[in-house]
PDB file of C-alpha atoms and ligand atoms in Angstrom:
ATOM      1  CA  UNK W   1      92.047  80.352  85.393  1.00  0.00           C
ATOM      2  CA  UNK W   2      95.667  80.312  84.245  1.00  0.00           C
ATOM      3  CA  UNK W   3      97.809  83.383  84.498  1.00  0.00           C
ATOM      4  CA  UNK W   4     101.522  83.772  83.942  1.00  0.00           C
ATOM      5  CA  UNK W   5     103.262  82.613  87.132  1.00  0.00           C
ATOM      6  CA  UNK W   6     105.187  85.859  87.618  1.00  0.00           C
ATOM      7  CA  UNK W   7     101.921  87.733  87.354  1.00  0.00           C
ATOM      8  CA  UNK W   8     100.272  85.300  89.757  1.00  0.00           C
ATOM      9  CA  UNK W   9     102.979  86.191  92.267  1.00  0.00           C
ATOM     10  CA  UNK W  10     102.323  89.927  91.895  1.00  0.00           C
ATOM     11  CA  UNK W  11      98.613  89.358  92.481  1.00  0.00           C
ATOM     12  CA  UNK W  12      99.264  87.106  95.459  1.00  0.00           C
ATOM     13  CA  UNK W  13     101.655  89.654  97.008  1.00  0.00           C
ATOM     14  CA  UNK W  14      99.035  92.397  96.807  1.00  0.00           C
ATOM     15  CA  UNK W  15      96.374  90.029  98.140  1.00  0.00           C
ATOM     16  CA  UNK W  16      98.493  89.041 101.133  1.00  0.00           C
ATOM     17  CA  UNK W  17      99.979  92.485 101.764  1.00  0.00           C
ATOM     18  CA  UNK W  18      97.421  94.946 100.452  1.00  0.00           C
ATOM     19  CA  UNK W  19      98.425  98.598 100.157  1.00  0.00           C
ATOM     20  CA  UNK W  20      96.424 101.349 101.870  1.00  0.00           C
ATOM     21  CA  UNK W  21      93.955  98.802 103.282  1.00  0.00           C
ATOM     22  CA  UNK W  22      93.161 100.680 106.454  1.00  0.00           C
ATOM     23  CA  UNK W  23      90.215 103.064 106.279  1.00  0.00           C
ATOM     24  CA  UNK W  24      91.312 106.622 106.947  1.00  0.00           C
ATOM     25  CA  UNK W  25      88.711 108.630 108.832  1.00  0.00           C
ATOM     26  CA  UNK W  26      89.250 111.848 106.892  1.00  0.00           C
ATOM     27  CA  UNK W  27      87.806 111.742 103.392  1.00  0.00           C
ATOM     28  CA  UNK W  28      85.805 113.779 100.917  1.00  0.00           C
ATOM     29  CA  UNK W  29      83.788 110.769  99.790  1.00  0.00           C
ATOM     30  CA  UNK W  30      83.173 107.207 100.903  1.00  0.00           C
ATOM     31  CA  UNK W  31      81.693 104.584  98.613  1.00  0.00           C
ATOM     32  CA  UNK W  32      80.750 100.953  99.003  1.00  0.00           C
ATOM     33  CA  UNK W  33      80.724  98.767  95.917  1.00  0.00           C
ATOM     34  CA  UNK W  34      79.811  95.108  95.635  1.00  0.00           C
ATOM     35  CA  UNK W  35      80.210  92.488  92.958  1.00  0.00           C
ATOM     36  CA  UNK W  36      77.339  90.095  93.717  1.00  0.00           C
ATOM     37  CA  UNK W  37      78.397  87.526  91.119  1.00  0.00           C
ATOM     38  CA  UNK W  38      81.536  86.761  93.132  1.00  0.00           C
ATOM     39  CA  UNK W  39      80.758  88.155  96.595  1.00  0.00           C
ATOM     40  CA  UNK W  40      83.449  90.860  96.486  1.00  0.00           C
ATOM     41  CA  UNK W  41      82.947  94.015  98.567  1.00  0.00           C
ATOM     42  CA  UNK W  42      84.964  97.202  98.750  1.00  0.00           C
ATOM     43  CA  UNK W  43      84.598 100.285 100.912  1.00  0.00           C
ATOM     44  CA  UNK W  44      86.749 103.106  99.596  1.00  0.00           C
ATOM     45  CA  UNK W  45      87.570 106.438 101.208  1.00  0.00           C
ATOM     46  CA  UNK W  46      89.060 109.151  99.090  1.00  0.00           C
ATOM     47  CA  UNK W  47      90.377 112.602  99.853  1.00  0.00           C
ATOM     48  CA  UNK W  48      90.424 114.991  96.934  1.00  0.00           C
ATOM     49  CA  UNK W  49      92.372 118.193  97.478  1.00  0.00           C
ATOM     50  CA  UNK W  50      93.312 120.832  94.903  1.00  0.00           C
ATOM     51  CA  UNK W  51      92.384 118.501  92.056  1.00  0.00           C
ATOM     52  CA  UNK W  52      94.575 115.706  93.368  1.00  0.00           C
ATOM     53  CA  UNK W  53      94.056 112.332  94.995  1.00  0.00           C
ATOM     54  CA  UNK W  54      95.501 113.466  98.322  1.00  0.00           C
ATOM     55  CA  UNK W  55      94.400 110.377 100.216  1.00  0.00           C
ATOM     56  CA  UNK W  56      92.958 106.957  99.504  1.00  0.00           C
ATOM     57  CA  UNK W  57      92.198 104.045 101.781  1.00  0.00           C
ATOM     58  CA  UNK W  58      89.952 101.004 101.647  1.00  0.00           C
ATOM     59  CA  UNK W  59      88.687  97.883 103.260  1.00  0.00           C
ATOM     60  CA  UNK W  60      87.175  94.859 101.613  1.00  0.00           C
ATOM     61  CA  UNK W  61      86.566  91.167 101.337  1.00  0.00           C
ATOM     62  CA  UNK W  62      86.494  88.903  98.329  1.00  0.00           C
ATOM     63  CA  UNK W  63      88.569  86.993  95.839  1.00  0.00           C
ATOM     64  CA  UNK W  64      92.268  87.590  95.285  1.00  0.00           C
ATOM     65  CA  UNK W  65      91.646  89.329  91.936  1.00  0.00           C
ATOM     66  CA  UNK W  66      89.304  91.950  93.417  1.00  0.00           C
ATOM     67  CA  UNK W  67      91.436  92.616  96.487  1.00  0.00           C
ATOM     68  CA  UNK W  68      94.770  92.677  94.645  1.00  0.00           C
ATOM     69  CA  UNK W  69      93.392  94.894  91.892  1.00  0.00           C
ATOM     70  CA  UNK W  70      92.122  97.413  94.455  1.00  0.00           C
ATOM     71  CA  UNK W  71      95.484  97.435  96.232  1.00  0.00           C
ATOM     72  CA  UNK W  72      97.304  98.015  92.920  1.00  0.00           C
ATOM     73  CA  UNK W  73      94.861 100.776  91.963  1.00  0.00           C
ATOM     74  CA  UNK W  74      95.397 102.705  95.217  1.00  0.00           C
ATOM     75  CA  UNK W  75      99.159 102.715  94.644  1.00  0.00           C
ATOM     76  CA  UNK W  76      98.710 103.972  91.094  1.00  0.00           C
ATOM     77  CA  UNK W  77      96.356 106.873  91.799  1.00  0.00           C
ATOM     78  CA  UNK W  78      97.571 108.205  95.159  1.00  0.00           C
ATOM     79  CA  UNK W  79      99.156 111.625  94.738  1.00  0.00           C
ATOM     80  CA  UNK W  80      98.122 111.914  91.087  1.00  0.00           C
ATOM     81  CA  UNK W  81      95.957 114.702  89.750  1.00  0.00           C
ATOM     82  CA  UNK W  82      92.462 113.554  88.857  1.00  0.00           C
ATOM     83  CA  UNK W  83      93.009 113.780  85.098  1.00  0.00           C
ATOM     84  CA  UNK W  84      96.090 111.551  85.225  1.00  0.00           C
ATOM     85  CA  UNK W  85      94.337 109.108  87.538  1.00  0.00           C
ATOM     86  CA  UNK W  86      91.401 108.897  85.117  1.00  0.00           C
ATOM     87  CA  UNK W  87      93.818 108.266  82.232  1.00  0.00           C
ATOM     88  CA  UNK W  88      95.214 105.290  84.132  1.00  0.00           C
ATOM     89  CA  UNK W  89      91.657 104.152  84.851  1.00  0.00           C
ATOM     90  CA  UNK W  90      90.883 104.412  81.128  1.00  0.00           C
ATOM     91  CA  UNK W  91      93.959 102.346  80.211  1.00  0.00           C
ATOM     92  CA  UNK W  92      93.045  99.674  82.732  1.00  0.00           C
ATOM     93  CA  UNK W  93      89.406  99.508  81.623  1.00  0.00           C
ATOM     94  CA  UNK W  94      90.609  99.203  78.030  1.00  0.00           C
ATOM     95  CA  UNK W  95      92.941  96.365  79.047  1.00  0.00           C
ATOM     96  CA  UNK W  96      90.127  94.531  80.842  1.00  0.00           C
ATOM     97  CA  UNK W  97      87.932  94.796  77.743  1.00  0.00           C
ATOM     98  CA  UNK W  98      90.661  93.484  75.428  1.00  0.00           C
ATOM     99  CA  UNK W  99      89.664  89.792  75.696  1.00  0.00           C
ATOM    100  CA  UNK W 100      93.296  88.810  76.099  1.00  0.00           C
ATOM    101  CA  UNK W 101      94.542  90.708  73.047  1.00  0.00           C
ATOM    102  CA  UNK W 102      96.458  93.362  75.009  1.00  0.00           C
ATOM    103  CA  UNK W 103      99.224  93.045  77.557  1.00  0.00           C
ATOM    104  CA  UNK W 104      99.032  96.584  78.939  1.00  0.00           C
ATOM    105  CA  UNK W 105     101.556  99.429  79.066  1.00  0.00           C
ATOM    106  CA  UNK W 106     103.728  98.769  82.098  1.00  0.00           C
ATOM    107  CA  UNK W 107     104.909 102.401  82.194  1.00  0.00           C
ATOM    108  CA  UNK W 108     101.343 103.515  82.842  1.00  0.00           C
ATOM    109  CA  UNK W 109      99.814 100.520  84.599  1.00  0.00           C
ATOM    110  CA  UNK W 110     102.819  99.197  86.564  1.00  0.00           C
ATOM    111  CA  UNK W 111     101.683  96.170  88.640  1.00  0.00           C
ATOM    112  CA  UNK W 112      98.223  96.300  87.047  1.00  0.00           C
ATOM    113  CA  UNK W 113      99.616  94.640  83.886  1.00  0.00           C
ATOM    114  CA  UNK W 114      99.684  91.480  86.027  1.00  0.00           C
ATOM    115  CA  UNK W 115      95.889  91.436  85.656  1.00  0.00           C
ATOM    116  CA  UNK W 116      95.975  91.454  81.830  1.00  0.00           C
ATOM    117  CA  UNK W 117      95.156  87.738  81.647  1.00  0.00           C
ATOM    118  CA  UNK W 118      91.908  88.328  83.544  1.00  0.00           C
ATOM    119  CA  UNK W 119      90.473  89.916  80.384  1.00  0.00           C
ATOM    120  CA  UNK W 120      90.162  86.425  78.900  1.00  0.00           C
ATOM    121  CA  UNK W 121      87.710  85.440  81.647  1.00  0.00           C
ATOM    122  CA  UNK W 122      84.503  87.508  81.351  1.00  0.00           C
ATOM    123  CA  UNK W 123      83.227  86.331  84.745  1.00  0.00           C
ATOM    124  CA  UNK W 124      86.301  87.760  86.491  1.00  0.00           C
ATOM    125  CA  UNK W 125      86.511  91.153  84.793  1.00  0.00           C
ATOM    126  CA  UNK W 126      84.041  92.626  87.282  1.00  0.00           C
ATOM    127  CA  UNK W 127      86.301  91.399  90.088  1.00  0.00           C
ATOM    128  CA  UNK W 128      89.282  93.225  88.609  1.00  0.00           C
ATOM    129  CA  UNK W 129      87.303  96.413  87.923  1.00  0.00           C
ATOM    130  CA  UNK W 130      85.462  96.633  91.265  1.00  0.00           C
ATOM    131  CA  UNK W 131      87.973  98.843  93.095  1.00  0.00           C
ATOM    132  CA  UNK W 132      88.543 100.993  90.018  1.00  0.00           C
ATOM    133  CA  UNK W 133      84.828 101.668  89.551  1.00  0.00           C
ATOM    134  CA  UNK W 134      84.598 102.506  93.249  1.00  0.00           C
ATOM    135  CA  UNK W 135      87.461 104.961  92.773  1.00  0.00           C
ATOM    136  CA  UNK W 136      85.733 106.635  89.827  1.00  0.00           C
ATOM    137  CA  UNK W 137      82.482 106.907  91.776  1.00  0.00           C
ATOM    138  CA  UNK W 138      84.280 108.348  94.826  1.00  0.00           C
ATOM    139  CA  UNK W 139      86.078 110.981  92.744  1.00  0.00           C
ATOM    140  CA  UNK W 140      82.842 112.090  91.085  1.00  0.00           C
ATOM    141  CA  UNK W 141      81.119 112.316  94.470  1.00  0.00           C
ATOM    142  CA  UNK W 142      84.035 114.327  95.857  1.00  0.00           C
ATOM    143  CA  UNK W 143      83.886 116.715  92.924  1.00  0.00           C
ATOM    144  CA  UNK W 144      80.172 117.242  93.537  1.00  0.00           C
ATOM    145  CA  UNK W 145      80.762 117.981  97.212  1.00  0.00           C
ATOM    146  CA  UNK W 146      83.692 120.284  96.548  1.00  0.00           C
ATOM    147  CA  UNK W 147      81.854 122.001  93.692  1.00  0.00           C
ATOM    148  CA  UNK W 148      84.737 121.333  91.293  1.00  0.00           C
TER     149      UNK W 148
HETATM  150 ZN1  LIG Z   1      85.834  88.230  92.656  1.00  0.00          ZN
END
């Protein structure tokens, strides 16, 4: 898989120094998602408060794409209201389904644009989306629990 070297560096930085990778014990929902085709695993804790992502933390093992993408995602959604976080999720999902035709809006996706090239490799898209799907699942579970 060939990605732009600058983008490779961004992914490597997040892989080596992942953000919010330290499970916080207080959460409104905890989810565990796996990507069997690659062996990636993510446990994600999320704290939803007053319609916002008040806390997010995770632990996981797997390839650099899955781990870096999860790290990038946590930075993007922390502190955002759920609607804004889901808009970012939508943009990223759209980018991953673009088959290499889109480069992503850096204003919205920030470091996540580094993963744009992954969309050319169908086998790796699940790696990139794993943390994001876990986030979506965790938010929906939180909403159920909080009755929102
Ligand atoms: Zn993977």
